[in-house]
Structure formats: C-alpha cells, structure tokens
PDB file of C-alpha atoms and ligand atoms in Angstrom:
ATOM      1  CA  MET G   1    -150.793-165.576 -50.008  1.00  0.00           C
ATOM      2  CA  THR G   2    -147.144-165.337 -50.830  1.00  0.00           C
ATOM      3  CA  ARG G   3    -145.280-166.589 -47.485  1.00  0.00           C
ATOM      4  CA  ALA G   4    -141.815-166.998 -48.577  1.00  0.00           C
ATOM      5  CA  LYS G   5    -139.245-167.128 -51.403  1.00  0.00           C
ATOM      6  CA  VAL G   6    -137.557-170.475 -51.751  1.00  0.00           C
ATOM      7  CA  GLN G   7    -134.886-171.777 -53.917  1.00  0.00           C
ATOM      8  CA  VAL G   8    -134.988-175.041 -55.793  1.00  0.00           C
ATOM      9  CA  ARG G   9    -132.031-176.614 -57.512  1.00  0.00           C
ATOM     10  CA  GLU G  10    -131.917-178.961 -60.213  1.00  0.00           C
ATOM     11  CA  VAL G  11    -129.663-181.702 -59.539  1.00  0.00           C
ATOM     12  CA  GLY G  12    -130.528-184.139 -62.427  1.00  0.00           C
ATOM     13  CA  LEU G  13    -127.409-183.336 -64.529  1.00  0.00           C
ATOM     14  CA  ARG G  14    -125.180-184.789 -61.631  1.00  0.00           C
ATOM     15  CA  ASP G  15    -127.148-186.752 -58.969  1.00  0.00           C
ATOM     16  CA  GLY G  16    -129.611-188.058 -61.645  1.00  0.00           C
ATOM     17  CA  LEU G  17    -127.288-188.892 -64.511  1.00  0.00           C
ATOM     18  CA  GLN G  18    -124.811-190.877 -62.418  1.00  0.00           C
ATOM     19  CA  MET G  19    -127.240-193.481 -62.376  1.00  0.00           C
ATOM     20  CA  VAL G  20    -127.822-193.336 -66.191  1.00  0.00           C
ATOM     21  CA  PRO G  21    -125.708-195.781 -67.784  1.00  0.00           C
ATOM     22  CA  ASP G  22    -125.439-194.290 -71.228  1.00  0.00           C
ATOM     23  CA  ILE G  23    -123.081-191.289 -71.480  1.00  0.00           C
ATOM     24  CA  VAL G  24    -125.184-188.210 -72.209  1.00  0.00           C
ATOM     25  CA  PRO G  25    -123.632-186.000 -74.630  1.00  0.00           C
ATOM     26  CA  THR G  26    -122.479-182.511 -73.482  1.00  0.00           C
ATOM     27  CA  GLU G  27    -124.791-180.808 -75.666  1.00  0.00           C
ATOM     28  CA  VAL G  28    -127.892-182.642 -74.622  1.00  0.00           C
ATOM     29  CA  LYS G  29    -126.725-181.816 -71.023  1.00  0.00           C
ATOM     30  CA  LEU G  30    -126.586-178.257 -71.797  1.00  0.00           C
ATOM     31  CA  GLU G  31    -129.793-177.821 -73.893  1.00  0.00           C
ATOM     32  CA  TRP G  32    -131.703-179.345 -71.000  1.00  0.00           C
ATOM     33  CA  LEU G  33    -129.842-177.069 -68.465  1.00  0.00           C
ATOM     34  CA  ARG G  34    -130.560-173.979 -70.914  1.00  0.00           C
ATOM     35  CA  ALA G  35    -134.196-175.057 -71.293  1.00  0.00           C
ATOM     36  CA  GLU G  36    -134.824-175.335 -67.515  1.00  0.00           C
ATOM     37  CA  ALA G  37    -133.018-172.146 -66.659  1.00  0.00           C
ATOM     38  CA  ALA G  38    -135.318-170.455 -69.227  1.00  0.00           C
ATOM     39  CA  LEU G  39    -138.404-171.254 -67.346  1.00  0.00           C
ATOM     40  CA  GLY G  40    -137.304-170.154 -64.140  1.00  0.00           C
ATOM     41  CA  VAL G  41    -134.892-172.612 -62.390  1.00  0.00           C
ATOM     42  CA  GLY G  42    -132.074-170.523 -61.090  1.00  0.00           C
ATOM     43  CA  ALA G  43    -129.434-173.180 -59.635  1.00  0.00           C
ATOM     44  CA  PHE G  44    -128.135-176.307 -61.012  1.00  0.00           C
ATOM     45  CA  ASP G  45    -125.542-179.067 -59.886  1.00  0.00           C
ATOM     46  CA  ILE G  46    -123.936-179.257 -63.153  1.00  0.00           C
ATOM     47  CA  THR G  47    -121.434-182.156 -62.711  1.00  0.00           C
ATOM     48  CA  SER G  48    -119.186-183.926 -60.475  1.00  0.00           C
ATOM     49  CA  PHE G  49    -115.259-183.609 -60.304  1.00  0.00           C
ATOM     50  CA  VAL G  50    -114.459-187.412 -59.539  1.00  0.00           C
ATOM     51  CA  SER G  51    -112.227-189.843 -61.511  1.00  0.00           C
ATOM     52  CA  LYS G  52    -113.094-189.846 -65.167  1.00  0.00           C
ATOM     53  CA  SER G  53    -112.614-193.498 -65.511  1.00  0.00           C
ATOM     54  CA  ARG G  54    -114.727-194.162 -62.420  1.00  0.00           C
ATOM     55  CA  MET G  55    -117.391-192.115 -63.803  1.00  0.00           C
ATOM     56  CA  PRO G  56    -117.265-191.301 -67.394  1.00  0.00           C
ATOM     57  CA  GLN G  57    -120.694-189.617 -67.365  1.00  0.00           C
ATOM     58  CA  PHE G  58    -118.781-186.871 -65.975  1.00  0.00           C
ATOM     59  CA  ALA G  59    -115.603-186.769 -68.118  1.00  0.00           C
ATOM     60  CA  ASP G  60    -117.091-183.394 -69.623  1.00  0.00           C
ATOM     61  CA  ALA G  61    -116.897-181.747 -66.114  1.00  0.00           C
ATOM     62  CA  GLU G  62    -114.552-178.819 -67.213  1.00  0.00           C
ATOM     63  CA  GLU G  63    -116.530-178.304 -70.644  1.00  0.00           C
ATOM     64  CA  MET G  64    -119.726-178.045 -68.461  1.00  0.00           C
ATOM     65  CA  VAL G  65    -118.250-175.359 -66.081  1.00  0.00           C
ATOM     66  CA  GLN G  66    -116.914-173.320 -69.027  1.00  0.00           C
ATOM     67  CA  ALA G  67    -120.121-173.327 -70.913  1.00  0.00           C
ATOM     68  CA  CYS G  68    -121.981-172.502 -67.619  1.00  0.00           C
ATOM     69  CA  LEU G  69    -119.653-169.409 -66.886  1.00  0.00           C
ATOM     70  CA  ALA G  70    -121.150-167.895 -69.759  1.00  0.00           C
ATOM     71  CA  MET G  71    -124.687-168.122 -68.514  1.00  0.00           C
ATOM     72  CA  PRO G  72    -125.880-164.973 -66.766  1.00  0.00           C
ATOM     73  CA  GLY G  73    -128.318-165.999 -63.858  1.00  0.00           C
ATOM     74  CA  VAL G  74    -127.212-169.281 -63.640  1.00  0.00           C
ATOM     75  CA  GLN G  75    -125.824-170.469 -60.348  1.00  0.00           C
ATOM     76  CA  ALA G  76    -124.031-173.298 -61.350  1.00  0.00           C
ATOM     77  CA  SER G  77    -122.468-175.800 -58.536  1.00  0.00           C
ATOM     78  CA  VAL G  78    -120.242-178.580 -58.953  1.00  0.00           C
ATOM     79  CA  LEU G  79    -119.658-181.767 -56.610  1.00  0.00           C
ATOM     80  CA  THR G  80    -116.511-182.684 -55.206  1.00  0.00           C
ATOM     81  CA  LEU G  81    -115.383-185.383 -52.955  1.00  0.00           C
ATOM     82  CA  ASN G  82    -111.759-184.477 -52.475  1.00  0.00           C
ATOM     83  CA  ALA G  83    -109.294-182.038 -52.607  1.00  0.00           C
ATOM     84  CA  ARG G  84    -108.042-183.385 -56.179  1.00  0.00           C
ATOM     85  CA  GLY G  85    -111.528-182.803 -57.461  1.00  0.00           C
ATOM     86  CA  ALA G  86    -111.606-179.259 -55.876  1.00  0.00           C
ATOM     87  CA  GLU G  87    -108.337-178.323 -57.518  1.00  0.00           C
ATOM     88  CA  ARG G  88    -109.706-179.588 -60.813  1.00  0.00           C
ATOM     89  CA  ALA G  89    -113.078-177.686 -60.190  1.00  0.00           C
ATOM     90  CA  LEU G  90    -111.183-174.457 -59.398  1.00  0.00           C
ATOM     91  CA  GLU G  91    -108.866-174.841 -62.164  1.00  0.00           C
ATOM     92  CA  ALA G  92    -111.769-175.124 -64.536  1.00  0.00           C
ATOM     93  CA  GLY G  93    -113.092-171.909 -63.244  1.00  0.00           C
ATOM     94  CA  ALA G  94    -115.965-173.159 -60.773  1.00  0.00           C
ATOM     95  CA  ARG G  95    -117.224-170.663 -58.436  1.00  0.00           C
ATOM     96  CA  ARG G  96    -119.685-172.715 -56.256  1.00  0.00           C
ATOM     97  CA  LEU G  97    -118.459-176.146 -54.892  1.00  0.00           C
ATOM     98  CA  VAL G  98    -120.486-178.469 -53.002  1.00  0.00           C
ATOM     99  CA  TYR G  99    -118.040-180.782 -50.846  1.00  0.00           C
ATOM    100  CA  VAL G 100    -119.697-183.626 -49.999  1.00  0.00           C
ATOM    101  CA  LEU G 101    -118.842-185.975 -47.057  1.00  0.00           C
ATOM    102  CA  SER G 102    -120.874-188.884 -45.450  1.00  0.00           C
ATOM    103  CA  ALA G 103    -122.071-188.837 -41.807  1.00  0.00           C
ATOM    104  CA  SER G 104    -121.728-192.785 -42.073  1.00  0.00           C
ATOM    105  CA  ALA G 105    -118.240-194.129 -41.686  1.00  0.00           C
ATOM    106  CA  ALA G 106    -119.136-197.100 -43.980  1.00  0.00           C
ATOM    107  CA  HIS G 107    -120.405-195.122 -46.630  1.00  0.00           C
ATOM    108  CA  SER G 108    -117.708-192.668 -46.338  1.00  0.00           C
ATOM    109  CA  GLN G 109    -115.132-195.451 -47.126  1.00  0.00           C
ATOM    110  CA  GLY G 110    -117.296-196.797 -50.000  1.00  0.00           C
ATOM    111  CA  ASN G 111    -117.839-193.298 -51.501  1.00  0.00           C
ATOM    112  CA  ALA G 112    -114.809-191.609 -51.117  1.00  0.00           C
ATOM    113  CA  GLY G 113    -112.320-194.285 -49.588  1.00  0.00           C
ATOM    114  CA  ARG G 114    -111.431-192.472 -46.404  1.00  0.00           C
ATOM    115  CA  ASP G 115    -113.196-192.115 -42.966  1.00  0.00           C
ATOM    116  CA  THR G 116    -115.262-188.951 -42.135  1.00  0.00           C
ATOM    117  CA  GLU G 117    -112.508-187.170 -40.120  1.00  0.00           C
ATOM    118  CA  ALA G 118    -110.105-187.767 -42.988  1.00  0.00           C
ATOM    119  CA  ALA G 119    -112.761-186.084 -45.184  1.00  0.00           C
ATOM    120  CA  LEU G 120    -113.278-183.344 -42.937  1.00  0.00           C
ATOM    121  CA  ALA G 121    -109.518-182.370 -42.751  1.00  0.00           C
ATOM    122  CA  GLU G 122    -109.511-182.464 -46.424  1.00  0.00           C
ATOM    123  CA  PHE G 123    -112.369-179.794 -46.263  1.00  0.00           C
ATOM    124  CA  GLY G 124    -109.886-177.579 -44.652  1.00  0.00           C
ATOM    125  CA  GLN G 125    -107.577-177.976 -47.461  1.00  0.00           C
ATOM    126  CA  VAL G 126    -110.456-177.343 -49.854  1.00  0.00           C
ATOM    127  CA  VAL G 127    -111.211-174.184 -47.857  1.00  0.00           C
ATOM    128  CA  ARG G 128    -107.811-172.879 -48.320  1.00  0.00           C
ATOM    129  CA  MET G 129    -107.439-173.761 -51.909  1.00  0.00           C
ATOM    130  CA  ALA G 130    -110.550-171.945 -52.585  1.00  0.00           C
ATOM    131  CA  ARG G 131    -109.737-168.703 -50.398  1.00  0.00           C
ATOM    132  CA  GLU G 132    -106.476-168.548 -52.250  1.00  0.00           C
ATOM    133  CA  ALA G 133    -108.214-168.253 -55.517  1.00  0.00           C
ATOM    134  CA  GLY G 134    -108.526-164.682 -54.489  1.00  0.00           C
ATOM    135  CA  PRO G 135    -110.999-162.093 -53.313  1.00  0.00           C
ATOM    136  CA  SER G 136    -111.742-161.073 -56.793  1.00  0.00           C
ATOM    137  CA  ARG G 137    -112.944-164.316 -57.853  1.00  0.00           C
ATOM    138  CA  PRO G 138    -114.956-165.574 -54.599  1.00  0.00           C
ATOM    139  CA  VAL G 139    -115.791-169.058 -54.356  1.00  0.00           C
ATOM    140  CA  HIS G 140    -118.925-170.408 -52.635  1.00  0.00           C
ATOM    141  CA  LEU G 141    -118.218-173.583 -50.646  1.00  0.00           C
ATOM    142  CA  GLU G 142    -121.127-175.650 -49.723  1.00  0.00           C
ATOM    143  CA  ALA G 143    -120.645-178.669 -47.589  1.00  0.00           C
ATOM    144  CA  GLY G 144    -123.172-181.553 -48.063  1.00  0.00           C
ATOM    145  CA  ILE G 145    -123.588-183.939 -45.455  1.00  0.00           C
ATOM    146  CA  ALA G 146    -124.589-187.277 -46.980  1.00  0.00           C
ATOM    147  CA  THR G 147    -126.498-190.274 -45.508  1.00  0.00           C
ATOM    148  CA  ALA G 148    -127.478-187.670 -42.945  1.00  0.00           C
ATOM    149  CA  PHE G 149    -130.249-189.522 -41.822  1.00  0.00           C
ATOM    150  CA  GLY G 150    -129.581-193.240 -42.277  1.00  0.00           C
ATOM    151  CA  CYS G 151    -127.194-195.475 -44.461  1.00  0.00           C
ATOM    152  CA  THR G 152    -127.867-198.499 -46.428  1.00  0.00           C
ATOM    153  CA  LEU G 153    -124.550-200.020 -44.961  1.00  0.00           C
ATOM    154  CA  GLU G 154    -124.897-198.740 -41.418  1.00  0.00           C
ATOM    155  CA  GLY G 155    -128.618-198.176 -40.790  1.00  0.00           C
ATOM    156  CA  PRO G 156    -129.470-195.591 -38.512  1.00  0.00           C
ATOM    157  CA  VAL G 157    -126.989-192.594 -38.330  1.00  0.00           C
ATOM    158  CA  ASP G 158    -126.688-190.836 -34.925  1.00  0.00           C
ATOM    159  CA  PRO G 159    -128.303-187.349 -35.270  1.00  0.00           C
ATOM    160  CA  GLU G 160    -125.744-186.126 -32.441  1.00  0.00           C
ATOM    161  CA  ARG G 161    -122.653-187.202 -34.938  1.00  0.00           C
ATOM    162  CA  VAL G 162    -124.335-185.339 -37.855  1.00  0.00           C
ATOM    163  CA  SER G 163    -124.756-181.931 -35.966  1.00  0.00           C
ATOM    164  CA  ARG G 164    -121.098-182.298 -34.575  1.00  0.00           C
ATOM    165  CA  LEU G 165    -120.293-182.737 -38.276  1.00  0.00           C
ATOM    166  CA  ALA G 166    -122.106-179.579 -39.268  1.00  0.00           C
ATOM    167  CA  ALA G 167    -120.405-177.666 -36.550  1.00  0.00           C
ATOM    168  CA  ARG G 168    -116.989-178.627 -37.464  1.00  0.00           C
ATOM    169  CA  LEU G 169    -117.821-177.696 -41.178  1.00  0.00           C
ATOM    170  CA  ALA G 170    -119.270-174.451 -40.373  1.00  0.00           C
ATOM    171  CA  GLU G 171    -116.052-173.754 -38.184  1.00  0.00           C
ATOM    172  CA  LEU G 172    -113.707-174.784 -40.970  1.00  0.00           C
ATOM    173  CA  GLY G 173    -115.274-171.961 -43.276  1.00  0.00           C
ATOM    174  CA  ALA G 174    -118.172-173.522 -44.982  1.00  0.00           C
ATOM    175  CA  ASP G 175    -120.547-170.921 -46.796  1.00  0.00           C
ATOM    176  CA  GLU G 176    -123.562-173.177 -46.674  1.00  0.00           C
ATOM    177  CA  ILE G 177    -124.458-176.482 -45.220  1.00  0.00           C
ATOM    178  CA  MET G 178    -126.933-179.059 -46.968  1.00  0.00           C
ATOM    179  CA  LEU G 179    -128.004-182.201 -45.085  1.00  0.00           C
ATOM    180  CA  ALA G 180    -128.802-185.080 -47.728  1.00  0.00           C
ATOM    181  CA  ASP G 181    -130.896-188.358 -47.488  1.00  0.00           C
ATOM    182  CA  THR G 182    -129.035-189.783 -50.042  1.00  0.00           C
ATOM    183  CA  VAL G 183    -130.803-193.364 -49.830  1.00  0.00           C
ATOM    184  CA  GLY G 184    -134.494-192.066 -48.716  1.00  0.00           C
ATOM    185  CA  TYR G 185    -134.283-193.079 -45.018  1.00  0.00           C
ATOM    186  CA  ALA G 186    -135.747-190.112 -43.414  1.00  0.00           C
ATOM    187  CA  GLN G 187    -139.030-189.653 -41.956  1.00  0.00           C
ATOM    188  CA  PRO G 188    -140.510-185.953 -41.154  1.00  0.00           C
ATOM    189  CA  ARG G 189    -140.268-185.987 -37.385  1.00  0.00           C
ATOM    190  CA  GLN G 190    -136.336-186.857 -37.745  1.00  0.00           C
ATOM    191  CA  VAL G 191    -136.072-184.255 -40.470  1.00  0.00           C
ATOM    192  CA  GLN G 192    -137.575-181.463 -38.170  1.00  0.00           C
ATOM    193  CA  ALA G 193    -135.480-182.608 -35.246  1.00  0.00           C
ATOM    194  CA  LEU G 194    -132.155-182.797 -37.345  1.00  0.00           C
ATOM    195  CA  PHE G 195    -132.487-179.530 -38.906  1.00  0.00           C
ATOM    196  CA  ARG G 196    -133.435-177.903 -35.667  1.00  0.00           C
ATOM    197  CA  SER G 197    -130.354-179.219 -33.903  1.00  0.00           C
ATOM    198  CA  VAL G 198    -128.222-178.407 -36.800  1.00  0.00           C
ATOM    199  CA  ARG G 199    -129.489-174.953 -37.161  1.00  0.00           C
ATOM    200  CA  ARG G 200    -128.312-174.456 -33.171  1.00  0.00           C
ATOM    201  CA  GLN G 201    -125.126-175.265 -34.249  1.00  0.00           C
ATOM    202  CA  ILE G 202    -124.387-173.211 -37.295  1.00  0.00           C
ATOM    203  CA  GLY G 203    -126.150-170.023 -36.681  1.00  0.00           C
ATOM    204  CA  ALA G 204    -127.438-168.134 -39.545  1.00  0.00           C
ATOM    205  CA  LEU G 205    -125.522-169.954 -42.336  1.00  0.00           C
ATOM    206  CA  PRO G 206    -127.739-170.847 -45.031  1.00  0.00           C
ATOM    207  CA  LEU G 207    -129.047-174.590 -44.788  1.00  0.00           C
ATOM    208  CA  GLY G 208    -130.422-176.673 -47.608  1.00  0.00           C
ATOM    209  CA  GLY G 209    -132.171-180.030 -47.988  1.00  0.00           C
ATOM    210  CA  HIS G 210    -131.692-182.986 -50.448  1.00  0.00           C
ATOM    211  CA  PHE G 211    -134.144-185.711 -50.282  1.00  0.00           C
ATOM    212  CA  HIS G 212    -134.493-188.701 -52.331  1.00  0.00           C
ATOM    213  CA  ASP G 213    -138.225-190.100 -52.705  1.00  0.00           C
ATOM    214  CA  THR G 214    -136.874-193.836 -52.520  1.00  0.00           C
ATOM    215  CA  ARG G 215    -139.445-194.757 -49.914  1.00  0.00           C
ATOM    216  CA  GLY G 216    -142.123-192.104 -50.916  1.00  0.00           C
ATOM    217  CA  LEU G 217    -141.809-189.554 -48.142  1.00  0.00           C
ATOM    218  CA  ALA G 218    -139.546-187.086 -49.803  1.00  0.00           C
ATOM    219  CA  LEU G 219    -142.312-184.208 -50.149  1.00  0.00           C
ATOM    220  CA  ALA G 220    -143.388-184.752 -46.243  1.00  0.00           C
ATOM    221  CA  ASN G 221    -139.591-184.228 -45.499  1.00  0.00           C
ATOM    222  CA  VAL G 222    -139.701-181.173 -47.419  1.00  0.00           C
ATOM    223  CA  VAL G 223    -142.702-179.698 -45.486  1.00  0.00           C
ATOM    224  CA  ALA G 224    -140.953-180.730 -42.130  1.00  0.00           C
ATOM    225  CA  ALA G 225    -137.549-178.816 -43.288  1.00  0.00           C
ATOM    226  CA  LEU G 226    -139.905-175.579 -44.402  1.00  0.00           C
ATOM    227  CA  ASP G 227    -141.559-175.690 -41.074  1.00  0.00           C
ATOM    228  CA  GLU G 228    -138.029-175.543 -39.755  1.00  0.00           C
ATOM    229  CA  GLY G 229    -137.105-172.596 -41.744  1.00  0.00           C
ATOM    230  CA  VAL G 230    -135.485-174.153 -44.622  1.00  0.00           C
ATOM    231  CA  THR G 231    -135.739-172.400 -48.037  1.00  0.00           C
ATOM    232  CA  LYS G 232    -133.421-174.392 -50.631  1.00  0.00           C
ATOM    233  CA  PHE G 233    -134.176-177.827 -51.791  1.00  0.00           C
ATOM    234  CA  ASP G 234    -132.621-179.861 -54.334  1.00  0.00           C
ATOM    235  CA  ALA G 235    -134.777-181.996 -56.805  1.00  0.00           C
ATOM    236  CA  ALA G 236    -134.326-183.766 -60.156  1.00  0.00           C
ATOM    237  CA  LEU G 237    -136.646-183.493 -63.086  1.00  0.00           C
ATOM    238  CA  GLY G 238    -138.483-186.430 -63.637  1.00  0.00           C
ATOM    239  CA  GLY G 239    -137.424-187.838 -60.046  1.00  0.00           C
ATOM    240  CA  LEU G 240    -133.977-188.920 -61.853  1.00  0.00           C
ATOM    241  CA  GLY G 241    -131.522-190.439 -59.392  1.00  0.00           C
ATOM    242  CA  GLY G 242    -131.715-193.697 -57.658  1.00  0.00           C
ATOM    243  CA  CYS G 243    -129.852-195.732 -55.331  1.00  0.00           C
ATOM    244  CA  PRO G 244    -127.889-199.109 -56.658  1.00  0.00           C
ATOM    245  CA  PHE G 245    -128.996-200.783 -53.426  1.00  0.00           C
ATOM    246  CA  ALA G 246    -132.780-200.275 -54.237  1.00  0.00           C
ATOM    247  CA  PRO G 247    -133.488-201.407 -57.681  1.00  0.00           C
ATOM    248  CA  GLY G 248    -136.498-199.688 -59.365  1.00  0.00           C
ATOM    249  CA  ALA G 249    -136.941-197.163 -56.410  1.00  0.00           C
ATOM    250  CA  SER G 250    -137.452-193.621 -57.190  1.00  0.00           C
ATOM    251  CA  GLY G 251    -134.437-191.186 -56.886  1.00  0.00           C
ATOM    252  CA  ASN G 252    -134.294-187.354 -56.040  1.00  0.00           C
ATOM    253  CA  VAL G 253    -137.661-185.756 -55.128  1.00  0.00           C
ATOM    254  CA  ALA G 254    -139.135-184.793 -58.793  1.00  0.00           C
ATOM    255  CA  MET G 255    -138.460-181.116 -59.482  1.00  0.00           C
ATOM    256  CA  GLU G 256    -142.102-180.751 -60.961  1.00  0.00           C
ATOM    257  CA  ASP G 257    -143.747-182.326 -57.618  1.00  0.00           C
ATOM    258  CA  LEU G 258    -141.470-180.303 -55.568  1.00  0.00           C
ATOM    259  CA  VAL G 259    -142.551-176.783 -57.499  1.00  0.00           C
ATOM    260  CA  TYR G 260    -146.084-178.322 -57.259  1.00  0.00           C
ATOM    261  CA  LEU G 261    -145.973-178.463 -53.674  1.00  0.00           C
ATOM    262  CA  LEU G 262    -144.216-175.364 -52.782  1.00  0.00           C
ATOM    263  CA  GLU G 263    -146.574-173.094 -54.952  1.00  0.00           C
ATOM    264  CA  SER G 264    -149.473-174.815 -53.835  1.00  0.00           C
ATOM    265  CA  MET G 265    -148.340-173.841 -50.194  1.00  0.00           C
ATOM    266  CA  GLY G 266    -148.001-170.288 -51.177  1.00  0.00           C
ATOM    267  CA  TYR G 267    -144.209-170.367 -51.700  1.00  0.00           C
ATOM    268  CA  ALA G 268    -142.737-168.474 -54.597  1.00  0.00           C
ATOM    269  CA  THR G 269    -140.235-170.776 -56.734  1.00  0.00           C
ATOM    270  CA  ARG G 270    -140.436-168.296 -59.932  1.00  0.00           C
ATOM    271  CA  VAL G 271    -140.731-171.539 -61.854  1.00  0.00           C
ATOM    272  CA  ASP G 272    -142.994-172.055 -64.752  1.00  0.00           C
ATOM    273  CA  LEU G 273    -144.535-175.336 -63.559  1.00  0.00           C
ATOM    274  CA  ALA G 274    -146.643-175.833 -66.967  1.00  0.00           C
ATOM    275  CA  ALA G 275    -143.617-175.468 -68.924  1.00  0.00           C
ATOM    276  CA  LEU G 276    -141.449-177.615 -66.691  1.00  0.00           C
ATOM    277  CA  LEU G 277    -144.075-180.476 -67.325  1.00  0.00           C
ATOM    278  CA  GLU G 278    -143.514-180.072 -71.059  1.00  0.00           C
ATOM    279  CA  LEU G 279    -139.623-179.777 -70.680  1.00  0.00           C
ATOM    280  CA  ARG G 280    -140.240-183.358 -68.790  1.00  0.00           C
ATOM    281  CA  GLN G 281    -141.358-184.849 -71.899  1.00  0.00           C
ATOM    282  CA  GLY G 282    -138.307-183.545 -73.591  1.00  0.00           C
ATOM    283  CA  LEU G 283    -136.181-185.405 -71.071  1.00  0.00           C
ATOM    284  CA  ALA G 284    -137.909-188.550 -71.860  1.00  0.00           C
ATOM    285  CA  ALA G 285    -136.985-188.323 -75.418  1.00  0.00           C
ATOM    286  CA  TRP G 286    -133.350-187.512 -74.415  1.00  0.00           C
ATOM    287  CA  LEU G 287    -132.680-190.564 -71.994  1.00  0.00           C
ATOM    288  CA  PRO G 288    -134.814-193.236 -73.957  1.00  0.00           C
ATOM    289  CA  GLY G 289    -135.254-196.366 -71.525  1.00  0.00           C
ATOM    290  CA  VAL G 290    -134.687-194.480 -68.196  1.00  0.00           C
ATOM    291  CA  ASP G 291    -137.480-194.593 -65.778  1.00  0.00           C
ATOM    292  CA  LEU G 292    -139.079-191.189 -64.799  1.00  0.00           C
ATOM    293  CA  HIS G 293    -141.212-190.647 -61.750  1.00  0.00           C
ATOM    294  CA  GLY G 294    -143.400-188.076 -60.438  1.00  0.00           C
ATOM    295  CA  ALA G 295    -147.287-187.610 -59.467  1.00  0.00           C
ATOM    296  CA  ILE G 296    -147.898-184.408 -61.303  1.00  0.00           C
ATOM    297  CA  ALA G 297    -146.770-185.378 -64.651  1.00  0.00           C
ATOM    298  CA  ARG G 298    -149.211-188.596 -64.245  1.00  0.00           C
ATOM    299  CA  ALA G 299    -152.185-186.779 -63.131  1.00  0.00           C
ATOM    300  CA  GLY G 300    -151.760-183.072 -64.332  1.00  0.00           C
ATOM    301  CA  LEU G 301    -152.088-179.593 -62.650  1.00  0.00           C
ATOM    302  CA  PRO G 302    -155.500-179.437 -60.603  1.00  0.00           C
ATOM    303  CA  LYS G 303    -158.225-176.922 -62.088  1.00  0.00           C
ATOM    304  CA  GLY G 304    -157.357-173.505 -60.499  1.00  0.00           C
ATOM    305  CA  PHE G 305    -153.833-173.975 -59.756  1.00  0.00           C
ATOM    306  CA  VAL G 306    -152.434-170.624 -59.452  1.00  0.00           C
ATOM    307  CA  ARG G 307    -148.751-169.966 -59.431  1.00  0.00           C
ATOM    308  CA  GLN G 308    -147.256-167.568 -56.981  1.00  0.00           C
ATOM    309  CA  ALA G 309    -146.241-164.055 -57.658  1.00  0.00           C
ATOM    310  CA  ALA G 310    -142.284-163.810 -57.656  1.00  0.00           C
TER     311      ALA G 310
HETATM  312 ZN1   ZN A   1    -128.543-187.501 -53.867  1.00  0.00          ZN
END
C-alpha cells in the first residue's frame, strides 16, 4: 500500500554535532555519512559555514564539502547564516545551501546578530551570489525559517509573520522552504495550519519540515505535516541535537523513529531500518558520553514489520 515517496535528510552531522562538546574528527564524520548513505539515506546536512572560532566543531567545513562532492548519489547541503558563510560555502564548491533565518526577532539577534529584515536582505545577496556561480554549476538554495512555531526568548511567534517571511523568501528566489521547530514548541494543529498557510503563499515550491522532539511531539507534528502534503523531513540518528535552553531534553526527531513512522504508515523512505538501528550502535561508540534518544532503538521493531517497496 505504498502511498507516496518521502525524503528524509540526516542533520545529525550539523544540527546534532553543534551540541556535542568534543570535536568529532572529519574521518569519523565521513565514516558515519558513508555508512548511513549506504543504507539508503540520500540527503545530509553536512556542516555549517559559521565562524570557526565560535563553532570549532565545523572548522572542517571545506573538507566536508570536498569529500561529499566525490560521493555520487549523496545530496549534501550546508548551513549558512549570512553572505560571508555563503561565500565560503560556494568557494568550497557546495551545491546546496541552506540559508537559515529566524522568524523570531530575539532569536535572530541571538543566533545571527541582526534582525529578520536584515537577514532577509542578506538572503537577496546570497541568491545573487549563488546565481552568479553560473548555469553550468547550479546551486540549490533552501531557506530555513527557524523558530517558526515558537521561541525560547519570545514565546509564541505570529504565524502571519512566518507566512509573510516565506512569501518574501520565495519572491527573492528560494528554491525550497523549510519550516523549523527549533526549540520544540509546535503542536500538530499549529503545524497543520502553518504549513497550509505557507503553502498558499509559495505555490508549488518544495516545502520541508524540521522538528525537534524537545517536548515529545515531533512525530505527531510530522504526521500533521504529511497530511498537508509535506514530503521532506529532517531527522538525526539517535535523536542527536538539543537546545541549550532545555538541558536533558531530546534533540531532533530520531531518524530511526521517523523512518519507522513513515514506513509503517505506507511511505517508502528507501532506508533499511534494521541496518540503521545497527548504525546507531556505532554512533554511540563514536560519540561516547553523548545521550542518544529514540523509542525504536529501545523497543525494537515489532513482529511483522515490512519495509515499503521503493
Ligand atoms: Zn534544528
């Protein structure tokens, strides 16, 4: 009963590792990436082009891009918060950029040091830079709206503001929009309403969801987004990631739980879930002392679980 194809993207190497205090060697990151790609995950957020002194975990951003360019079949995206980061990413040869800006003014100041309007203007600059990279080397530009459902600093975020922001990003030339529940504030009805109103603003542009499981609602939010026709979701193996404002809380929705949800609902992810669960054990060895989360790893797959035909 295959109903639809969906795409899952592993963001543990970027969103997950930004909360891990020890610097993970490039070779380990690549070993993880290759292993997860081999079992069917086709898209990865591989690094972040932010200040190396502020985020030493991503000091190897250029090397990560170079290594991924040589991997056929792997869609590797990199995060940038400003034109400087985008410039570095393009120089390194990155073909997929995720430009993140915050819907919340306070989070925008804290995360990127400027207000949302300034971030939007800088996105226009990034679009021009990416287009100048030339038609022979097309660059895919995704715009990620962080704190789209709520903000630790401001509390509720006005959904009208998020919809308008999405419309502006589309006008400026985004190839894709992603709504992110950065700090786990979203609930399913809110997800349904916001995806619906953003869809009205951006027409047929691809739209993705990025949910954190801080308060246990990530999978419910995924289902709400699926019901609105969203087919691209971010997740992190072992539920890596987190929020500095919510110590002990789980991070991104766990990749293995997301794949289980999707496959059991009839969506083909192409991911070998049994192999993914084994890889998760490897992750625990690569990242000693880091808390991993997720229900499927604890409980195992139920008897009779069948993977969807891709
Ligand atoms: Zn995140």
